Amino acid sequence: AIDYADEVVAEGLLEGVVTAVVKEFNAALEEAKAIYTNEDATEEEVDASFKRLVNVIWMLEFKQGDKEALQALVDSAKELVEKGYTAESWAVLQEAIAASDVVLADENAMQKEIDETLDSLKSAIDGLVRIEVKKEALQSLVNKLEKLDKKEYTEKTWTPFESALNAAKEVLADEYATQEEVDSAYN
């Protein structure tokens, strides 16, 4: 078992194995070598060390998962703007982001766990419900008022009007504008 474990190290087979398993492997190998060289070691100590080393050799299959796709999706999800979505769907997304952050921070996370977390985050994003905002009346008013001729008005009255018109256009262009912002721009 010690010879096989030494081959694992020599061939670089610990690469990509979860950190907890690598730590246990190294500790079990060190213990096994110490017991092997100890002439006073009991058969019970030899058996226990052998079992520990064999068990950790079996766990070398536990490879670290690839977190790249999960990290990219978390980064994208964190860029979303809350005010465009319902509170309930936003809360679900925040929970999924928090769970994803835990998996990303876990140095022992394996691919299955990462994939499940990625799927949950995708579902939360797909489940976002946009708040329906009605901009038709504001758009109609802006279209009508854009036809006014500046020359027919005084500078004193035109300047505040133009500012309000530009503000209304900004609200129309804002995909995350709330109904309150639309109504305020209309008024």
PDB file of C-alpha atoms in Angstrom:
ATOM      1  CA  ALA A   1       0.000   0.000   0.000  1.00  0.00           C
ATOM      2  CA  ILE A   2       2.870   2.356   0.800  1.00  0.00           C
ATOM      3  CA  ASP A   3       4.565   1.562  -2.522  1.00  0.00           C
ATOM      4  CA  TYR A   4       1.323   2.252  -4.412  1.00  0.00           C
ATOM      5  CA  ALA A   5       0.799   5.508  -2.500  1.00  0.00           C
ATOM      6  CA  ASP A   6       4.347   6.597  -3.346  1.00  0.00           C
ATOM      7  CA  GLU A   7       3.596   5.908  -7.037  1.00  0.00           C
ATOM      8  CA  VAL A   8       0.465   8.064  -6.780  1.00  0.00           C
ATOM      9  CA  VAL A   9       2.597  10.942  -5.498  1.00  0.00           C
ATOM     10  CA  ALA A  10       5.389  10.360  -8.037  1.00  0.00           C
ATOM     11  CA  GLU A  11       2.954  10.276 -10.967  1.00  0.00           C
ATOM     12  CA  GLY A  12       1.162  13.449  -9.856  1.00  0.00           C
ATOM     13  CA  LEU A  13      -2.161  11.694  -9.397  1.00  0.00           C
ATOM     14  CA  LEU A  14      -3.075  13.984  -6.487  1.00  0.00           C
ATOM     15  CA  GLU A  15      -3.550  16.807  -8.966  1.00  0.00           C
ATOM     16  CA  GLY A  16      -7.175  17.937  -8.994  1.00  0.00           C
ATOM     17  CA  VAL A  17      -8.184  15.775  -6.016  1.00  0.00           C
ATOM     18  CA  VAL A  18     -10.255  17.624  -3.391  1.00  0.00           C
ATOM     19  CA  THR A  19      -8.116  19.266  -0.726  1.00  0.00           C
ATOM     20  CA  ALA A  20      -9.525  17.297   2.205  1.00  0.00           C
ATOM     21  CA  VAL A  21      -8.638  14.004   0.514  1.00  0.00           C
ATOM     22  CA  VAL A  22      -5.113  15.181  -0.326  1.00  0.00           C
ATOM     23  CA  LYS A  23      -4.557  16.185   3.307  1.00  0.00           C
ATOM     24  CA  GLU A  24      -5.871  12.837   4.567  1.00  0.00           C
ATOM     25  CA  PHE A  25      -3.811  10.948   1.960  1.00  0.00           C
ATOM     26  CA  ASN A  26      -0.595  12.675   3.011  1.00  0.00           C
ATOM     27  CA  ALA A  27      -1.334  12.138   6.707  1.00  0.00           C
ATOM     28  CA  ALA A  28      -2.221   8.463   6.182  1.00  0.00           C
ATOM     29  CA  LEU A  29       0.899   7.874   4.083  1.00  0.00           C
ATOM     30  CA  GLU A  30       3.126   9.551   6.656  1.00  0.00           C
ATOM     31  CA  GLU A  31       1.552   7.490   9.445  1.00  0.00           C
ATOM     32  CA  ALA A  32       1.888   4.265   7.448  1.00  0.00           C
ATOM     33  CA  LYS A  33       5.580   4.911   6.796  1.00  0.00           C
ATOM     34  CA  ALA A  34       6.183   5.664  10.476  1.00  0.00           C
ATOM     35  CA  ILE A  35       4.421   2.496  11.591  1.00  0.00           C
ATOM     36  CA  TYR A  36       6.176   0.433   8.894  1.00  0.00           C
ATOM     37  CA  THR A  37       9.604   1.517  10.148  1.00  0.00           C
ATOM     38  CA  ASN A  38       8.661   1.109  13.816  1.00  0.00           C
ATOM     39  CA  GLU A  39       9.781  -2.363  14.919  1.00  0.00           C
ATOM     40  CA  ASP A  40       7.648  -2.085  18.056  1.00  0.00           C
ATOM     41  CA  ALA A  41       4.404  -1.426  16.136  1.00  0.00           C
ATOM     42  CA  THR A  42       1.592  -3.788  17.021  1.00  0.00           C
ATOM     43  CA  GLU A  43      -0.365  -5.789  14.474  1.00  0.00           C
ATOM     44  CA  GLU A  44      -3.404  -3.743  15.455  1.00  0.00           C
ATOM     45  CA  GLU A  45      -1.567  -0.462  14.603  1.00  0.00           C
ATOM     46  CA  VAL A  46      -0.372  -1.910  11.289  1.00  0.00           C
ATOM     47  CA  ASP A  47      -3.910  -3.039  10.364  1.00  0.00           C
ATOM     48  CA  ALA A  48      -5.458   0.312  11.314  1.00  0.00           C
ATOM     49  CA  SER A  49      -2.850   2.234   9.333  1.00  0.00           C
ATOM     50  CA  PHE A  50      -3.258  -0.074   6.337  1.00  0.00           C
ATOM     51  CA  LYS A  51      -7.049   0.396   6.375  1.00  0.00           C
ATOM     52  CA  ARG A  52      -6.690   4.177   6.660  1.00  0.00           C
ATOM     53  CA  LEU A  53      -4.288   4.326   3.717  1.00  0.00           C
ATOM     54  CA  VAL A  54      -6.376   1.990   1.537  1.00  0.00           C
ATOM     55  CA  ASN A  55      -9.544   3.989   2.290  1.00  0.00           C
ATOM     56  CA  VAL A  56      -7.931   7.270   1.326  1.00  0.00           C
ATOM     57  CA  ILE A  57      -6.467   5.712  -1.846  1.00  0.00           C
ATOM     58  CA  TRP A  58     -10.034   4.784  -2.792  1.00  0.00           C
ATOM     59  CA  MET A  59     -11.070   8.426  -2.256  1.00  0.00           C
ATOM     60  CA  LEU A  60      -8.582   9.670  -4.864  1.00  0.00           C
ATOM     61  CA  GLU A  61     -11.517   9.553  -7.286  1.00  0.00           C
ATOM     62  CA  PHE A  62     -12.946  12.593  -5.521  1.00  0.00           C
ATOM     63  CA  LYS A  63     -11.824  15.223  -7.989  1.00  0.00           C
ATOM     64  CA  GLN A  64     -12.366  18.921  -7.544  1.00  0.00           C
ATOM     65  CA  GLY A  65     -15.079  20.262  -9.768  1.00  0.00           C
ATOM     66  CA  ASP A  66     -14.684  22.944 -12.413  1.00  0.00           C
ATOM     67  CA  LYS A  67     -16.215  26.113 -10.973  1.00  0.00           C
ATOM     68  CA  GLU A  68     -15.619  28.369 -13.984  1.00  0.00           C
ATOM     69  CA  ALA A  69     -19.169  28.248 -15.386  1.00  0.00           C
ATOM     70  CA  LEU A  70     -20.700  28.689 -11.938  1.00  0.00           C
ATOM     71  CA  GLN A  71     -18.468  31.689 -11.217  1.00  0.00           C
ATOM     72  CA  ALA A  72     -19.398  33.305 -14.540  1.00  0.00           C
ATOM     73  CA  LEU A  73     -23.125  32.825 -13.896  1.00  0.00           C
ATOM     74  CA  VAL A  74     -22.844  34.170 -10.332  1.00  0.00           C
ATOM     75  CA  ASP A  75     -21.008  37.237 -11.623  1.00  0.00           C
ATOM     76  CA  SER A  76     -23.730  37.823 -14.223  1.00  0.00           C
ATOM     77  CA  ALA A  77     -26.523  37.309 -11.692  1.00  0.00           C
ATOM     78  CA  LYS A  78     -24.960  39.820  -9.320  1.00  0.00           C
ATOM     79  CA  GLU A  79     -25.104  42.454 -12.080  1.00  0.00           C
ATOM     80  CA  LEU A  80     -28.895  42.226 -12.388  1.00  0.00           C
ATOM     81  CA  VAL A  81     -30.886  45.186 -11.078  1.00  0.00           C
ATOM     82  CA  GLU A  82     -33.404  44.414  -8.348  1.00  0.00           C
ATOM     83  CA  LYS A  83     -35.936  47.126  -9.112  1.00  0.00           C
ATOM     84  CA  GLY A  84     -37.013  45.462 -12.348  1.00  0.00           C
ATOM     85  CA  TYR A  85     -38.278  42.251 -10.692  1.00  0.00           C
ATOM     86  CA  THR A  86     -40.845  41.124  -8.151  1.00  0.00           C
ATOM     87  CA  ALA A  87     -39.665  40.864  -4.544  1.00  0.00           C
ATOM     88  CA  GLU A  88     -40.454  37.149  -4.384  1.00  0.00           C
ATOM     89  CA  SER A  89     -38.505  36.179  -7.479  1.00  0.00           C
ATOM     90  CA  TRP A  90     -35.629  38.446  -6.438  1.00  0.00           C
ATOM     91  CA  ALA A  91     -35.448  36.777  -3.008  1.00  0.00           C
ATOM     92  CA  VAL A  92     -35.209  33.330  -4.646  1.00  0.00           C
ATOM     93  CA  LEU A  93     -32.337  34.588  -6.798  1.00  0.00           C
ATOM     94  CA  GLN A  94     -30.507  36.010  -3.776  1.00  0.00           C
ATOM     95  CA  GLU A  95     -30.789  32.655  -1.985  1.00  0.00           C
ATOM     96  CA  ALA A  96     -29.411  30.863  -5.045  1.00  0.00           C
ATOM     97  CA  ILE A  97     -26.514  33.340  -5.277  1.00  0.00           C
ATOM     98  CA  ALA A  98     -25.716  32.838  -1.573  1.00  0.00           C
ATOM     99  CA  ALA A  99     -25.730  29.040  -2.022  1.00  0.00           C
ATOM    100  CA  SER A 100     -23.501  29.408  -5.079  1.00  0.00           C
ATOM    101  CA  ASP A 101     -21.044  31.565  -3.150  1.00  0.00           C
ATOM    102  CA  VAL A 102     -20.778  28.817  -0.507  1.00  0.00           C
ATOM    103  CA  VAL A 103     -19.975  26.204  -3.171  1.00  0.00           C
ATOM    104  CA  LEU A 104     -17.470  28.511  -4.864  1.00  0.00           C
ATOM    105  CA  ALA A 105     -15.681  29.017  -1.544  1.00  0.00           C
ATOM    106  CA  ASP A 106     -15.628  25.269  -0.803  1.00  0.00           C
ATOM    107  CA  GLU A 107     -12.250  23.909  -1.855  1.00  0.00           C
ATOM    108  CA  ASN A 108     -13.665  20.379  -1.603  1.00  0.00           C
ATOM    109  CA  ALA A 109     -16.667  20.948  -3.884  1.00  0.00           C
ATOM    110  CA  MET A 110     -17.017  18.179  -6.425  1.00  0.00           C
ATOM    111  CA  GLN A 111     -18.491  18.439  -9.914  1.00  0.00           C
ATOM    112  CA  LYS A 112     -21.895  16.991  -9.042  1.00  0.00           C
ATOM    113  CA  GLU A 113     -22.437  19.587  -6.314  1.00  0.00           C
ATOM    114  CA  ILE A 114     -21.224  22.372  -8.598  1.00  0.00           C
ATOM    115  CA  ASP A 115     -23.537  21.224 -11.411  1.00  0.00           C
ATOM    116  CA  GLU A 116     -26.538  21.044  -9.057  1.00  0.00           C
ATOM    117  CA  THR A 117     -25.793  24.533  -7.745  1.00  0.00           C
ATOM    118  CA  LEU A 118     -25.395  25.829 -11.300  1.00  0.00           C
ATOM    119  CA  ASP A 119     -28.777  24.346 -12.244  1.00  0.00           C
ATOM    120  CA  SER A 120     -30.420  25.933  -9.185  1.00  0.00           C
ATOM    121  CA  LEU A 121     -28.961  29.317 -10.038  1.00  0.00           C
ATOM    122  CA  LYS A 122     -30.103  28.997 -13.667  1.00  0.00           C
ATOM    123  CA  SER A 123     -33.604  28.139 -12.440  1.00  0.00           C
ATOM    124  CA  ALA A 124     -33.643  31.154 -10.133  1.00  0.00           C
ATOM    125  CA  ILE A 125     -32.598  33.428 -12.987  1.00  0.00           C
ATOM    126  CA  ASP A 126     -35.182  31.880 -15.317  1.00  0.00           C
ATOM    127  CA  GLY A 127     -37.756  32.320 -12.557  1.00  0.00           C
ATOM    128  CA  LEU A 128     -37.258  36.059 -12.253  1.00  0.00           C
ATOM    129  CA  VAL A 129     -40.549  37.812 -12.825  1.00  0.00           C
ATOM    130  CA  ARG A 130     -40.376  41.250 -14.374  1.00  0.00           C
ATOM    131  CA  ILE A 131     -42.571  43.912 -12.918  1.00  0.00           C
ATOM    132  CA  GLU A 132     -44.886  44.988 -15.711  1.00  0.00           C
ATOM    133  CA  VAL A 133     -44.520  48.686 -16.388  1.00  0.00           C
ATOM    134  CA  LYS A 134     -46.879  50.497 -18.722  1.00  0.00           C
ATOM    135  CA  LYS A 135     -45.042  53.172 -20.708  1.00  0.00           C
ATOM    136  CA  GLU A 136     -47.486  53.620 -23.592  1.00  0.00           C
ATOM    137  CA  ALA A 137     -49.099  56.814 -22.294  1.00  0.00           C
ATOM    138  CA  LEU A 138     -45.722  58.413 -21.582  1.00  0.00           C
ATOM    139  CA  GLN A 139     -44.414  57.387 -25.017  1.00  0.00           C
ATOM    140  CA  SER A 140     -47.472  58.866 -26.702  1.00  0.00           C
ATOM    141  CA  LEU A 141     -47.096  62.138 -24.784  1.00  0.00           C
ATOM    142  CA  VAL A 142     -43.361  62.359 -25.595  1.00  0.00           C
ATOM    143  CA  ASN A 143     -44.074  61.708 -29.293  1.00  0.00           C
ATOM    144  CA  LYS A 144     -46.637  64.526 -29.329  1.00  0.00           C
ATOM    145  CA  LEU A 145     -44.480  67.010 -27.404  1.00  0.00           C
ATOM    146  CA  GLU A 146     -41.356  66.377 -29.506  1.00  0.00           C
ATOM    147  CA  LYS A 147     -43.182  68.080 -32.394  1.00  0.00           C
ATOM    148  CA  LEU A 148     -43.331  71.421 -30.587  1.00  0.00           C
ATOM    149  CA  ASP A 149     -41.203  74.194 -32.054  1.00  0.00           C
ATOM    150  CA  LYS A 150     -38.775  75.890 -29.684  1.00  0.00           C
ATOM    151  CA  LYS A 151     -39.120  79.165 -31.609  1.00  0.00           C
ATOM    152  CA  GLU A 152     -42.747  79.523 -30.540  1.00  0.00           C
ATOM    153  CA  TYR A 153     -41.880  79.630 -26.813  1.00  0.00           C
ATOM    154  CA  THR A 154     -39.851  81.829 -24.514  1.00  0.00           C
ATOM    155  CA  GLU A 155     -36.512  80.630 -23.237  1.00  0.00           C
ATOM    156  CA  LYS A 156     -37.839  80.859 -19.678  1.00  0.00           C
ATOM    157  CA  THR A 157     -40.665  78.400 -20.358  1.00  0.00           C
ATOM    158  CA  TRP A 158     -38.847  76.236 -22.893  1.00  0.00           C
ATOM    159  CA  THR A 159     -35.854  75.307 -20.684  1.00  0.00           C
ATOM    160  CA  PRO A 160     -37.838  73.592 -17.877  1.00  0.00           C
ATOM    161  CA  PHE A 161     -40.092  71.943 -20.464  1.00  0.00           C
ATOM    162  CA  GLU A 162     -37.082  70.610 -22.379  1.00  0.00           C
ATOM    163  CA  SER A 163     -35.538  69.280 -19.157  1.00  0.00           C
ATOM    164  CA  ALA A 164     -38.762  67.458 -18.286  1.00  0.00           C
ATOM    165  CA  LEU A 165     -39.010  66.063 -21.823  1.00  0.00           C
ATOM    166  CA  ASN A 166     -35.426  64.777 -21.689  1.00  0.00           C
ATOM    167  CA  ALA A 167     -36.057  63.214 -18.273  1.00  0.00           C
ATOM    168  CA  ALA A 168     -39.131  61.461 -19.693  1.00  0.00           C
ATOM    169  CA  LYS A 169     -37.052  60.106 -22.589  1.00  0.00           C
ATOM    170  CA  GLU A 170     -34.508  58.736 -20.101  1.00  0.00           C
ATOM    171  CA  VAL A 171     -37.276  56.954 -18.200  1.00  0.00           C
ATOM    172  CA  LEU A 172     -38.572  55.482 -21.454  1.00  0.00           C
ATOM    173  CA  ALA A 173     -35.083  54.221 -22.315  1.00  0.00           C
ATOM    174  CA  ASP A 174     -34.575  52.677 -18.837  1.00  0.00           C
ATOM    175  CA  GLU A 175     -35.599  49.035 -19.075  1.00  0.00           C
ATOM    176  CA  TYR A 176     -35.722  48.854 -15.268  1.00  0.00           C
ATOM    177  CA  ALA A 177     -37.881  51.932 -14.768  1.00  0.00           C
ATOM    178  CA  THR A 178     -40.642  51.440 -12.221  1.00  0.00           C
ATOM    179  CA  GLN A 179     -44.261  52.363 -12.807  1.00  0.00           C
ATOM    180  CA  GLU A 180     -43.829  55.121 -10.234  1.00  0.00           C
ATOM    181  CA  GLU A 181     -40.956  56.633 -12.243  1.00  0.00           C
ATOM    182  CA  VAL A 182     -42.985  56.426 -15.457  1.00  0.00           C
ATOM    183  CA  ASP A 183     -45.995  58.088 -13.840  1.00  0.00           C
ATOM    184  CA  SER A 184     -43.809  60.809 -12.337  1.00  0.00           C
ATOM    185  CA  ALA A 185     -42.198  61.532 -15.714  1.00  0.00           C
ATOM    186  CA  TYR A 186     -45.648  61.682 -17.318  1.00  0.00           C
ATOM    187  CA  ASN A 187     -46.881  64.162 -14.720  1.00  0.00           C
TER     188      ASN A 187
END
